[in-house]
């Protein structure tokens, strides 16, 4: 048999449709989107934001977890900065903020403003050298103070005027204290007046506002963070776990490689029960090698991304639907389908093919919550997005690692072979609206397939292949669209 006869056809989302099935589902709301991010982490919606520097930092991760998904903080920053991003998510809400931001006595309004802005908090607890409560400063106290040198002692609410709670206070008791005293922040005190935490009214409201949020055992939003496979990445992982990251994502372009497998083993051995996600792979063998190494989820996708040129440059990849179907053959793996999601229907197809969740980059890069400013061009608003193997991303990484300025760009042009591109993407407003569309499409797809759960979707799914004419027929045609 010649080589060409043995070549399999690889398919992707636009090559197939799901065949409608008898459905007893009366409302799309009856289609449950609960799933797993990894062996030990449950999500209310199967949506994960990508570990790219134009997609996920703390703002995106907070928004994702509130909606019931999860964000993966990218690794293209120094370890302590990445850990601070994780800490921001962890501190953003919880039953009790165990390590609230504090300042020692004797500091100024200017310092408090800087700390509040950097940490993204609206209040700072002032403590003495022994860690005992001295006062509380909120945004209100410092906003209208003209002189930044003013001592905080002049603007803060002092200890004797503060309402506090004792360590071990229940949520109901805390709510009562906040309500009856009409205060927004409740410092929690342990033995000897030592500060043991902070409870805020904002967190209690958020609990009601986002009932589907992905939370850890302490009521804090969940967040994952990426690491590489180098020796120093073990130190990075340690910092991320100290900041209470819920999962580590071993992030390398060719995950089916010895150093990725070794890194997964190492992280599992060194950090015990930590959740480790590994990738990227595109085959059944790649997936099962990751699972054997101990991975709690496997990221699948080589080359489908909106900013990827790996397939063009290296000639390597597997069309994404086939990659998911093949990887899902190892029934034990929790698969994150990473890249190529362009339409809500792609989410349904990826999950029907066997993925537990989808990772989204480009579609989220244009939202308010992605890092970076909006750019005005020709009267329209855009945001910048780029592949993590693009020329500028590589140059920035090298410059940062060597401590040099961006001038390293020229060196990258000479030495590097980019596998990603950079470009503008239309501004789309809040990520909540994009996610609403994706999840709405998924529920609709599940209902057409007669599936009440993602497991049922997977079990019931029948794909039909489309011709080019079928795809043309699937898109709006023969009209001049107005909306
Ligand atoms: P989407 O389609 O959602 O895909 O934008 C996001 C995924 O693309 C991958 N990625 C890259 N792949 N070169 C690549 O070949 C790159 O420079 C690059 N940067 C990101 C990554 O898996 C991401 O989650």
Tab-separated table of C-alpha atoms and ligand atoms in Angstrom:
chain	number	residue	atom	x	y	z
A	1	UNK	CA	0.000	0.000	0.000
A	2	UNK	CA	1.383	3.452	-0.932
A	3	UNK	CA	1.768	6.165	1.698
A	4	UNK	CA	-1.082	8.218	0.246
A	5	UNK	CA	-3.543	5.330	0.567
A	6	UNK	CA	-2.774	4.965	4.261
A	7	UNK	CA	-3.169	8.661	5.061
A	8	UNK	CA	-6.188	9.245	7.245
A	9	UNK	CA	-8.463	12.210	6.723
A	10	UNK	CA	-8.383	14.654	9.622
A	11	UNK	CA	-11.494	16.695	10.327
A	12	UNK	CA	-12.272	19.886	12.119
A	13	UNK	CA	-15.350	21.714	13.388
A	14	UNK	CA	-16.474	23.111	10.020
A	15	UNK	CA	-16.269	19.639	8.440
A	16	UNK	CA	-19.066	18.176	10.559
A	17	UNK	CA	-22.478	18.727	12.109
A	18	UNK	CA	-24.239	16.949	14.942
A	19	UNK	CA	-27.266	14.953	13.847
A	20	UNK	CA	-30.452	16.017	15.691
A	21	UNK	CA	-31.958	13.361	17.990
A	22	UNK	CA	-35.286	12.841	19.715
A	23	UNK	CA	-35.389	15.161	22.702
A	24	UNK	CA	-37.610	15.221	25.770
A	25	UNK	CA	-35.962	18.427	26.958
A	26	UNK	CA	-38.618	21.139	27.295
A	27	UNK	CA	-36.342	24.074	27.971
A	28	UNK	CA	-32.722	24.732	27.119
A	29	UNK	CA	-32.229	25.536	30.793
A	30	UNK	CA	-32.701	21.806	31.484
A	31	UNK	CA	-29.421	21.088	29.700
A	32	UNK	CA	-26.856	20.972	32.533
A	33	UNK	CA	-23.423	22.294	31.609
A	34	UNK	CA	-21.589	20.991	34.700
A	35	UNK	CA	-18.258	19.432	33.895
A	36	UNK	CA	-14.693	18.969	35.078
A	37	UNK	CA	-11.651	21.093	34.422
A	38	UNK	CA	-9.444	18.329	35.792
A	39	UNK	CA	-9.827	15.191	37.863
A	40	UNK	CA	-10.331	17.184	41.073
A	41	UNK	CA	-11.885	20.473	39.884
A	42	UNK	CA	-15.527	20.868	38.903
A	43	UNK	CA	-16.896	23.700	36.783
A	44	UNK	CA	-20.468	24.911	36.142
A	45	UNK	CA	-19.628	25.778	32.541
A	46	UNK	CA	-17.039	24.078	30.302
A	47	UNK	CA	-15.188	27.265	29.399
A	48	UNK	CA	-11.533	28.013	30.154
A	49	UNK	CA	-9.656	31.178	29.194
A	50	UNK	CA	-6.285	30.613	27.527
A	51	UNK	CA	-2.881	31.092	29.155
A	52	UNK	CA	-1.874	33.818	26.699
A	53	UNK	CA	-0.515	37.230	27.638
A	54	UNK	CA	-3.272	38.960	25.658
A	55	UNK	CA	-5.999	36.846	27.272
A	56	UNK	CA	-5.655	35.806	30.922
A	57	UNK	CA	-4.419	37.757	33.896
A	58	UNK	CA	-6.356	38.279	37.123
A	59	UNK	CA	-9.237	40.363	35.675
A	60	UNK	CA	-10.082	37.659	33.122
A	61	UNK	CA	-9.597	34.847	35.659
A	62	UNK	CA	-11.951	36.557	38.134
A	63	UNK	CA	-14.632	37.017	35.450
A	64	UNK	CA	-14.282	33.403	34.279
A	65	UNK	CA	-14.506	31.890	37.770
A	66	UNK	CA	-17.531	34.039	38.657
A	67	UNK	CA	-19.367	32.616	35.650
A	68	UNK	CA	-18.427	29.067	36.648
A	69	UNK	CA	-15.464	28.512	34.306
A	70	UNK	CA	-11.785	29.034	35.052
A	71	UNK	CA	-8.894	31.136	33.761
A	72	UNK	CA	-5.276	30.053	33.375
A	73	UNK	CA	-2.869	32.881	34.230
A	74	UNK	CA	-0.124	32.977	31.598
A	75	UNK	CA	3.542	32.458	32.513
A	76	UNK	CA	5.146	35.226	30.474
A	77	UNK	CA	6.028	37.351	33.473
A	78	UNK	CA	8.384	36.873	36.428
A	79	UNK	CA	7.227	34.159	38.895
A	80	UNK	CA	6.480	36.605	41.725
A	81	UNK	CA	4.283	38.723	39.406
A	82	UNK	CA	2.400	35.640	38.249
A	83	UNK	CA	1.920	34.563	41.873
A	84	UNK	CA	0.614	38.076	42.661
A	85	UNK	CA	-1.946	37.680	39.841
A	86	UNK	CA	-3.063	34.379	41.375
A	87	UNK	CA	-3.287	36.050	44.804
A	88	UNK	CA	-5.459	38.834	43.340
A	89	UNK	CA	-7.975	36.244	42.167
A	90	UNK	CA	-7.864	34.415	45.493
A	91	UNK	CA	-8.332	37.638	47.413
A	92	UNK	CA	-11.103	38.971	45.176
A	93	UNK	CA	-13.798	37.185	47.141
A	94	UNK	CA	-14.155	34.508	49.764
A	95	UNK	CA	-15.946	33.707	52.976
A	96	UNK	CA	-13.013	35.067	54.912
A	97	UNK	CA	-10.028	36.846	53.414
A	98	UNK	CA	-7.321	35.118	55.437
A	99	UNK	CA	-4.468	37.364	54.433
A	100	UNK	CA	-5.946	40.809	53.829
A	101	UNK	CA	-3.696	43.593	52.634
A	102	UNK	CA	-2.178	45.385	55.633
A	103	UNK	CA	0.137	48.323	56.248
A	104	UNK	CA	2.080	49.003	59.424
A	105	UNK	CA	1.301	52.074	61.535
A	106	UNK	CA	2.935	55.345	60.535
A	107	UNK	CA	2.426	55.087	56.746
A	108	UNK	CA	0.935	57.788	54.503
A	109	UNK	CA	-2.117	58.348	52.309
A	110	UNK	CA	0.097	58.215	49.191
A	111	UNK	CA	1.378	54.759	50.130
A	112	UNK	CA	-2.115	53.477	50.872
A	113	UNK	CA	-3.346	54.669	47.460
A	114	UNK	CA	-0.482	52.916	45.703
A	115	UNK	CA	-1.023	49.658	47.597
A	116	UNK	CA	-4.788	49.718	46.963
A	117	UNK	CA	-4.278	50.245	43.267
A	118	UNK	CA	-1.591	47.586	42.923
A	119	UNK	CA	-3.500	44.943	44.873
A	120	UNK	CA	-6.891	45.957	43.450
A	121	UNK	CA	-8.524	46.296	46.888
A	122	UNK	CA	-10.784	48.937	48.399
A	123	UNK	CA	-9.504	48.741	51.964
A	124	UNK	CA	-6.317	48.266	53.973
A	125	UNK	CA	-6.073	47.087	57.544
A	126	UNK	CA	-3.506	48.951	59.670
A	127	UNK	CA	-1.638	46.783	62.152
A	128	UNK	CA	1.067	47.312	64.783
A	129	UNK	CA	4.379	45.425	64.938
A	130	UNK	CA	2.763	42.507	66.720
A	131	UNK	CA	0.090	42.174	64.011
A	132	UNK	CA	-2.656	43.660	66.205
A	133	UNK	CA	-5.442	45.718	64.678
A	134	UNK	CA	-4.883	49.487	64.818
A	135	UNK	CA	-7.335	50.861	62.247
A	136	UNK	CA	-8.938	50.542	58.828
A	137	UNK	CA	-8.458	52.704	55.739
A	138	UNK	CA	-10.863	52.539	52.796
A	139	UNK	CA	-10.849	54.197	49.348
A	140	UNK	CA	-13.267	56.792	50.693
A	141	UNK	CA	-10.754	57.858	53.350
A	142	UNK	CA	-7.956	58.537	50.874
A	143	UNK	CA	-9.716	59.690	47.689
A	144	UNK	CA	-10.262	63.323	48.638
A	145	UNK	CA	-7.112	63.803	50.695
A	146	UNK	CA	-5.012	66.297	48.711
A	147	UNK	CA	-1.687	65.807	50.460
A	148	UNK	CA	-0.257	62.299	49.866
A	149	UNK	CA	2.079	62.783	52.864
A	150	UNK	CA	-0.844	62.912	55.309
A	151	UNK	CA	-0.363	60.169	57.931
A	152	UNK	CA	-2.935	57.404	57.708
A	153	UNK	CA	-3.647	57.840	61.420
A	154	UNK	CA	-5.427	61.112	60.493
A	155	UNK	CA	-7.805	59.546	57.974
A	156	UNK	CA	-8.336	55.956	59.149
A	157	UNK	CA	-11.139	54.637	61.319
A	158	UNK	CA	-9.316	53.850	64.566
A	159	UNK	CA	-9.563	50.505	66.384
A	160	UNK	CA	-11.961	51.776	69.064
A	161	UNK	CA	-14.549	52.813	66.440
A	162	UNK	CA	-14.313	49.618	64.417
A	163	UNK	CA	-16.853	46.807	64.504
A	164	UNK	CA	-14.966	43.513	64.589
A	165	UNK	CA	-15.753	39.809	64.727
A	166	UNK	CA	-14.025	37.021	66.606
A	167	UNK	CA	-12.180	34.206	64.853
A	168	UNK	CA	-14.568	31.370	63.969
A	169	UNK	CA	-17.519	33.731	63.312
A	170	UNK	CA	-20.192	32.109	61.118
A	171	UNK	CA	-21.357	33.623	57.844
A	172	UNK	CA	-24.784	34.367	59.333
A	173	UNK	CA	-23.263	36.127	62.367
A	174	UNK	CA	-20.987	38.149	60.104
A	175	UNK	CA	-23.931	39.177	57.910
A	176	UNK	CA	-25.839	40.311	61.016
A	177	UNK	CA	-22.906	42.374	62.249
A	178	UNK	CA	-22.457	44.047	58.844
A	179	UNK	CA	-26.199	44.711	58.518
A	180	UNK	CA	-26.971	46.012	62.020
A	181	UNK	CA	-23.894	48.236	62.179
A	182	UNK	CA	-24.183	49.366	58.559
A	183	UNK	CA	-20.512	48.754	57.851
A	184	UNK	CA	-18.876	47.226	54.790
A	185	UNK	CA	-15.783	45.630	56.288
A	186	UNK	CA	-15.411	43.428	59.309
A	187	UNK	CA	-11.889	42.746	60.613
A	188	UNK	CA	-11.736	39.333	62.293
A	189	UNK	CA	-9.631	39.069	65.447
A	190	UNK	CA	-7.902	36.097	66.994
A	191	UNK	CA	-6.272	35.830	70.427
A	192	UNK	CA	-4.592	38.993	71.745
A	193	UNK	CA	-6.351	41.239	69.217
A	194	UNK	CA	-4.240	39.700	66.436
A	195	UNK	CA	-5.705	40.259	62.955
A	196	UNK	CA	-6.991	36.894	61.705
A	197	UNK	CA	-8.785	37.998	58.536
A	198	UNK	CA	-11.339	40.276	56.938
A	199	UNK	CA	-14.949	39.777	55.861
A	200	UNK	CA	-16.484	42.239	53.409
A	201	UNK	CA	-20.096	43.015	52.477
A	202	UNK	CA	-19.027	43.004	48.825
A	203	UNK	CA	-18.055	39.331	49.038
A	204	UNK	CA	-21.377	38.401	50.569
A	205	UNK	CA	-23.260	40.205	47.779
A	206	UNK	CA	-21.059	38.495	45.161
A	207	UNK	CA	-21.944	35.077	46.596
A	208	UNK	CA	-25.578	35.790	45.777
A	209	UNK	CA	-24.851	37.461	42.456
A	210	UNK	CA	-22.751	34.589	41.070
A	211	UNK	CA	-24.266	31.367	42.408
A	212	UNK	CA	-22.525	29.264	39.735
A	213	UNK	CA	-19.036	30.567	40.527
A	214	UNK	CA	-16.139	28.099	40.575
A	215	UNK	CA	-14.932	28.186	44.189
A	216	UNK	CA	-12.480	26.345	46.403
A	217	UNK	CA	-13.216	24.900	49.844
A	218	UNK	CA	-12.708	28.311	51.429
A	219	UNK	CA	-15.219	30.036	49.153
A	220	UNK	CA	-12.503	31.716	47.082
A	221	UNK	CA	-12.617	31.869	43.297
A	222	UNK	CA	-10.670	29.152	41.547
A	223	UNK	CA	-7.720	29.934	39.315
A	224	UNK	CA	-5.103	27.932	37.421
A	225	UNK	CA	-1.640	29.079	36.387
A	226	UNK	CA	0.801	28.003	33.694
A	227	UNK	CA	4.384	26.832	34.131
A	228	UNK	CA	7.058	25.822	31.639
A	229	UNK	CA	9.264	22.716	31.749
A	230	UNK	CA	12.622	24.178	32.764
A	231	UNK	CA	14.439	23.579	36.029
A	232	UNK	CA	13.443	27.038	37.314
A	233	UNK	CA	9.776	26.321	36.636
A	234	UNK	CA	9.664	24.133	39.755
A	235	UNK	CA	10.414	27.304	41.768
A	236	UNK	CA	7.704	29.128	39.812
A	237	UNK	CA	5.262	26.319	40.625
A	238	UNK	CA	6.131	26.604	44.309
A	239	UNK	CA	5.359	30.339	44.323
A	240	UNK	CA	2.062	29.772	42.493
A	241	UNK	CA	1.031	27.115	44.993
A	242	UNK	CA	2.048	29.361	47.906
A	243	UNK	CA	-0.397	31.870	46.423
A	244	UNK	CA	-2.983	29.039	46.488
A	245	UNK	CA	-3.334	28.373	42.752
A	246	UNK	CA	-5.868	25.559	42.274
A	247	UNK	CA	-4.050	23.894	39.383
A	248	UNK	CA	-0.765	24.058	37.493
A	249	UNK	CA	-0.844	23.906	33.708
A	250	UNK	CA	2.335	22.582	32.127
A	251	UNK	CA	2.344	24.685	29.009
A	252	UNK	CA	4.515	23.733	26.062
A	253	UNK	CA	3.874	23.683	22.342
A	254	UNK	CA	4.917	20.025	21.880
A	255	UNK	CA	3.639	18.380	25.032
A	256	UNK	CA	4.246	14.826	23.846
A	257	UNK	CA	7.899	15.149	24.711
A	258	UNK	CA	10.206	13.750	27.341
A	259	UNK	CA	10.696	17.022	29.210
A	260	UNK	CA	6.942	17.663	29.484
A	261	UNK	CA	6.284	14.128	30.750
A	262	UNK	CA	9.150	14.485	33.240
A	263	UNK	CA	7.833	17.839	34.441
A	264	UNK	CA	4.359	16.381	35.076
A	265	UNK	CA	5.882	13.521	37.088
A	266	UNK	CA	8.069	15.911	38.989
A	267	UNK	CA	5.240	18.269	39.936
A	268	UNK	CA	3.019	15.396	41.043
A	269	UNK	CA	5.816	13.886	43.125
A	270	UNK	CA	7.046	17.117	44.644
A	271	UNK	CA	3.716	18.796	45.444
A	272	UNK	CA	1.549	15.808	46.367
A	273	UNK	CA	-2.107	16.257	45.561
A	274	UNK	CA	-1.752	19.320	43.299
A	275	UNK	CA	-3.898	19.261	40.155
A	276	UNK	CA	-1.650	19.163	37.095
A	277	UNK	CA	-2.884	19.838	33.572
A	278	UNK	CA	-0.491	18.950	30.770
A	279	UNK	CA	-0.226	19.767	27.099
A	280	UNK	CA	-0.416	20.355	24.294
A	281	UNK	CA	-0.871	17.057	22.502
A	282	UNK	CA	-2.970	16.011	19.504
A	283	UNK	CA	-2.992	12.211	19.603
A	284	UNK	CA	-4.232	9.250	21.626
A	285	UNK	CA	-0.630	8.278	22.455
A	286	UNK	CA	0.202	11.792	23.628
A	287	UNK	CA	-2.844	11.838	25.859
A	288	UNK	CA	-2.248	8.454	27.393
A	289	UNK	CA	1.443	9.226	28.061
A	290	UNK	CA	0.359	12.372	29.930
A	291	UNK	CA	-2.221	10.434	31.929
A	292	UNK	CA	0.366	7.776	32.765
A	293	UNK	CA	2.724	10.516	33.958
A	294	UNK	CA	-0.025	11.622	36.373
A	295	UNK	CA	-1.775	14.472	34.530
A	296	UNK	CA	-5.241	15.308	35.920
A	297	UNK	CA	-6.297	16.800	32.576
A	298	UNK	CA	-4.733	16.963	29.137
A	299	UNK	CA	-4.758	19.980	26.855
A	300	UNK	CA	-5.382	18.962	23.245
A	301	UNK	CA	-4.610	21.122	20.218
A	302	UNK	CA	-1.598	21.510	17.960
A	303	UNK	CA	-2.037	24.360	15.522
A	304	UNK	CA	-5.791	25.164	15.544
A	305	UNK	CA	-5.462	28.526	17.316
A	306	UNK	CA	-6.517	31.822	15.764
A	307	UNK	CA	-2.962	33.188	15.998
A	308	UNK	CA	-1.112	29.919	15.244
A	309	UNK	CA	1.071	29.276	12.241
A	310	UNK	CA	2.648	26.057	13.552
A	311	UNK	CA	0.959	24.022	10.828
A	312	UNK	CA	2.227	26.371	8.136
A	313	UNK	CA	5.744	26.767	9.506
A	314	UNK	CA	6.418	23.244	10.808
A	315	UNK	CA	3.967	21.335	8.650
A	316	UNK	CA	2.726	19.631	11.803
A	317	UNK	CA	-0.655	19.361	13.502
A	318	UNK	CA	-3.918	17.443	13.551
A	319	UNK	CA	-7.236	19.042	12.574
A	320	UNK	CA	-8.871	19.793	15.898
A	321	UNK	CA	-11.978	17.582	15.833
A	322	UNK	CA	-9.916	14.510	14.937
A	323	UNK	CA	-7.369	15.419	17.618
A	324	UNK	CA	-10.167	15.540	20.234
A	325	UNK	CA	-11.817	12.312	19.029
A	326	UNK	CA	-8.469	10.467	19.068
A	327	UNK	CA	-7.423	11.824	22.473
A	328	UNK	CA	-10.800	10.982	23.993
A	329	UNK	CA	-10.295	7.324	23.131
A	330	UNK	CA	-8.323	7.130	26.368
A	331	UNK	CA	-11.540	7.206	28.374
A	332	UNK	CA	-9.735	8.103	31.606
A	333	UNK	CA	-8.477	11.491	30.493
A	334	UNK	CA	-10.204	14.782	31.125
A	335	UNK	CA	-9.613	16.666	27.885
A	336	UNK	CA	-9.409	20.415	27.450
A	337	UNK	CA	-9.940	21.178	23.743
A	338	UNK	CA	-7.565	24.078	23.204
A	339	UNK	CA	-7.846	26.380	20.192
A	340	UNK	CA	-9.932	26.946	17.103
A	341	UNK	CA	-13.211	27.840	18.848
A	342	UNK	CA	-14.770	30.439	16.548
A	343	UNK	CA	-18.491	29.861	16.972
A	344	UNK	CA	-20.739	28.655	19.811
A	345	UNK	CA	-21.477	25.498	17.762
A	346	UNK	CA	-17.765	24.605	17.923
A	347	UNK	CA	-18.083	24.243	21.720
A	348	UNK	CA	-20.917	21.718	21.341
A	349	UNK	CA	-18.944	19.789	18.710
A	350	UNK	CA	-15.763	19.730	20.863
A	351	UNK	CA	-17.654	18.395	23.896
A	352	UNK	CA	-19.621	15.878	21.813
A	353	UNK	CA	-16.273	14.638	20.473
A	354	UNK	CA	-15.140	13.901	24.029
A	355	UNK	CA	-13.694	17.071	25.571
A	356	UNK	CA	-14.582	18.034	29.164
A	357	UNK	CA	-14.046	21.726	28.452
A	358	UNK	CA	-12.800	24.107	25.773
A	359	UNK	CA	-9.995	26.629	26.065
A	360	UNK	CA	-10.632	29.942	24.345
A	361	UNK	CA	-8.027	32.512	23.299
A	362	UNK	CA	-8.846	34.766	20.341
A	363	UNK	CA	-12.564	35.056	21.087
A	364	UNK	CA	-11.745	36.488	24.533
A	365	UNK	CA	-8.752	38.601	23.509
A	366	UNK	CA	-11.020	41.438	22.357
A	367	UNK	CA	-12.908	41.744	25.640
A	368	UNK	CA	-12.719	44.311	28.398
A	369	UNK	CA	-11.165	41.815	30.832
A	370	UNK	CA	-8.194	40.811	28.657
A	371	UNK	CA	-4.873	42.524	29.480
A	372	UNK	CA	-3.890	45.623	27.529
A	373	UNK	CA	-5.617	48.811	26.425
A	374	UNK	CA	-8.150	49.249	23.639
A	375	UNK	CA	-6.800	50.792	20.448
A	376	UNK	CA	-8.728	53.225	18.229
A	377	UNK	CA	-8.263	52.724	14.487
A	378	UNK	CA	-10.437	54.227	11.759
A	379	UNK	CA	-13.041	55.134	14.373
A	380	UNK	CA	-13.330	51.525	15.597
A	381	UNK	CA	-12.051	49.977	18.832
A	382	UNK	CA	-9.673	47.023	18.858
A	383	UNK	CA	-7.428	45.107	21.223
A	384	UNK	CA	-4.121	43.496	20.432
A	385	UNK	CA	-3.662	39.741	20.400
A	386	UNK	CA	-0.638	37.624	19.641
A	387	UNK	CA	0.540	34.045	19.576
A	388	UNK	CA	2.874	33.158	22.421
A	389	UNK	CA	5.349	31.946	19.801
A	390	UNK	CA	5.017	35.124	17.711
A	391	UNK	CA	7.969	37.353	17.004
A	392	UNK	CA	7.084	40.095	19.490
A	393	UNK	CA	6.080	37.676	22.272
A	394	UNK	CA	9.381	35.814	21.872
A	395	UNK	CA	11.344	39.069	21.784
A	396	UNK	CA	9.603	40.373	24.913
A	397	UNK	CA	10.267	37.104	26.724
A	398	UNK	CA	13.948	37.126	25.796
A	399	UNK	CA	14.305	40.769	26.733
A	400	UNK	CA	12.713	40.112	30.102
A	401	UNK	CA	14.779	37.028	30.827
A	402	UNK	CA	18.052	38.736	29.877
A	403	UNK	CA	17.087	42.000	31.547
A	404	UNK	CA	17.647	43.799	28.213
A	405	UNK	CA	15.294	46.237	26.527
A	406	UNK	CA	13.019	45.302	23.610
A	407	UNK	CA	16.073	45.647	21.315
A	408	UNK	CA	16.349	41.861	21.539
A	409	UNK	CA	13.682	41.931	18.835
A	410	UNK	CA	16.319	42.167	16.122
A	411	UNK	CA	18.135	39.148	17.515
A	412	UNK	CA	14.854	37.235	17.447
A	413	UNK	CA	14.301	38.149	13.825
A	414	UNK	CA	17.664	36.646	12.983
A	415	UNK	CA	17.504	33.564	15.198
A	416	UNK	CA	13.887	32.762	15.708
A	417	UNK	CA	11.309	31.035	13.558
A	418	UNK	CA	7.971	32.398	14.767
A	419	UNK	CA	5.055	29.966	15.031
A	420	UNK	CA	2.482	32.588	15.884
A	421	UNK	CA	1.251	35.921	14.578
A	422	UNK	CA	0.112	39.193	16.088
A	423	UNK	CA	-2.890	41.270	15.153
A	424	UNK	CA	-5.824	43.460	16.079
A	425	UNK	CA	-9.110	41.993	17.144
A	426	UNK	CA	-12.374	43.965	17.341
A	427	UNK	CA	-13.287	45.113	20.853
A	428	UNK	CA	-16.208	43.033	22.128
A	429	UNK	CA	-17.115	44.537	25.511
A	430	UNK	CA	-17.455	42.318	28.558
A	431	UNK	CA	-16.377	38.682	28.370
A	432	UNK	CA	-19.642	37.792	30.130
A	433	UNK	CA	-21.546	38.488	26.906
A	434	UNK	CA	-19.205	36.318	24.800
A	435	UNK	CA	-19.507	33.492	27.345
A	436	UNK	CA	-23.315	33.902	27.408
A	437	UNK	CA	-23.366	33.321	23.645
A	438	UNK	CA	-21.089	30.268	23.885
A	439	UNK	CA	-23.066	28.670	26.709
A	440	UNK	CA	-26.410	29.560	25.091
A	441	UNK	CA	-25.278	27.841	21.883
A	442	UNK	CA	-24.103	24.816	23.847
A	443	UNK	CA	-27.425	24.442	25.681
A	444	UNK	CA	-29.259	24.723	22.387
A	445	UNK	CA	-26.979	22.097	20.791
A	446	UNK	CA	-27.484	19.750	23.746
A	447	UNK	CA	-31.220	20.133	23.468
A	448	UNK	CA	-31.117	19.264	19.713
A	449	UNK	CA	-29.087	16.178	20.608
A	450	UNK	CA	-31.488	15.142	23.376
A	451	UNK	CA	-28.739	15.478	25.991
A	452	UNK	CA	-29.414	16.672	29.537
A	453	UNK	CA	-25.759	16.554	30.529
A	454	UNK	CA	-22.387	16.742	28.863
A	455	UNK	CA	-21.894	12.993	29.496
A	456	UNK	CA	-25.166	12.329	27.644
A	457	UNK	CA	-24.078	14.621	24.816
A	458	UNK	CA	-20.898	12.611	24.410
A	459	UNK	CA	-22.733	9.290	24.570
A	460	UNK	CA	-25.559	10.348	22.199
A	461	UNK	CA	-23.575	12.263	19.610
A	462	UNK	CA	-23.607	11.270	15.971
A	463	UNK	CA	-21.550	13.409	13.625
A	464	UNK	CA	-22.258	13.778	9.923
A	465	UNK	CA	-19.603	14.999	7.547
A	466	UNK	CA	-20.317	17.966	5.313
A	467	UNK	CA	-19.227	18.766	1.798
A	468	UNK	CA	-18.138	22.321	0.900
A	469	UNK	CA	-21.672	22.796	-0.419
A	470	UNK	CA	-23.009	21.657	2.966
A	471	UNK	CA	-20.898	24.244	4.743
A	472	UNK	CA	-22.053	26.968	2.339
A	473	UNK	CA	-25.636	25.914	2.999
A	474	UNK	CA	-25.000	26.117	6.773
A	475	UNK	CA	-24.019	29.762	6.581
A	476	UNK	CA	-26.489	32.571	5.857
A	477	UNK	CA	-26.893	32.770	2.084
A	478	UNK	CA	-28.706	34.586	-0.662
A	479	UNK	CA	-29.583	37.581	1.450
A	480	UNK	CA	-27.986	40.915	2.145
A	481	UNK	CA	-27.499	40.701	5.882
A	482	UNK	CA	-28.545	43.701	7.917
A	483	UNK	CA	-27.874	42.175	11.332
B	1	LIG	P1	-7.754	30.383	19.850
B	1	LIG	O1	-8.185	29.828	18.533
B	1	LIG	O2	-8.836	30.274	20.883
B	1	LIG	O3	-6.552	29.437	20.327
B	1	LIG	O4	-7.217	31.771	19.734
B	1	LIG	C1	-5.835	29.685	21.513
B	1	LIG	C2	-4.700	28.687	21.662
B	1	LIG	O5	-3.697	28.869	20.654
B	1	LIG	C3	-2.456	28.319	21.123
B	1	LIG	N1	-1.376	29.278	20.873
B	1	LIG	C4	-0.458	29.143	19.898
B	1	LIG	N2	-0.282	28.165	18.970
B	1	LIG	N3	1.548	29.380	18.067
B	1	LIG	C5	0.741	28.288	18.066
B	1	LIG	O6	0.918	27.399	17.207
B	1	LIG	C6	1.431	30.398	18.970
B	1	LIG	O7	2.173	31.384	18.939
B	1	LIG	C7	0.373	30.266	19.931
B	1	LIG	N4	-0.037	31.057	20.980
B	1	LIG	C8	-1.107	30.419	21.519
B	1	LIG	C9	-2.631	28.049	22.601
B	1	LIG	O8	-2.804	26.651	22.757
B	1	LIG	C10	-3.892	28.825	22.930
B	1	LIG	O9	-4.557	28.369	24.073
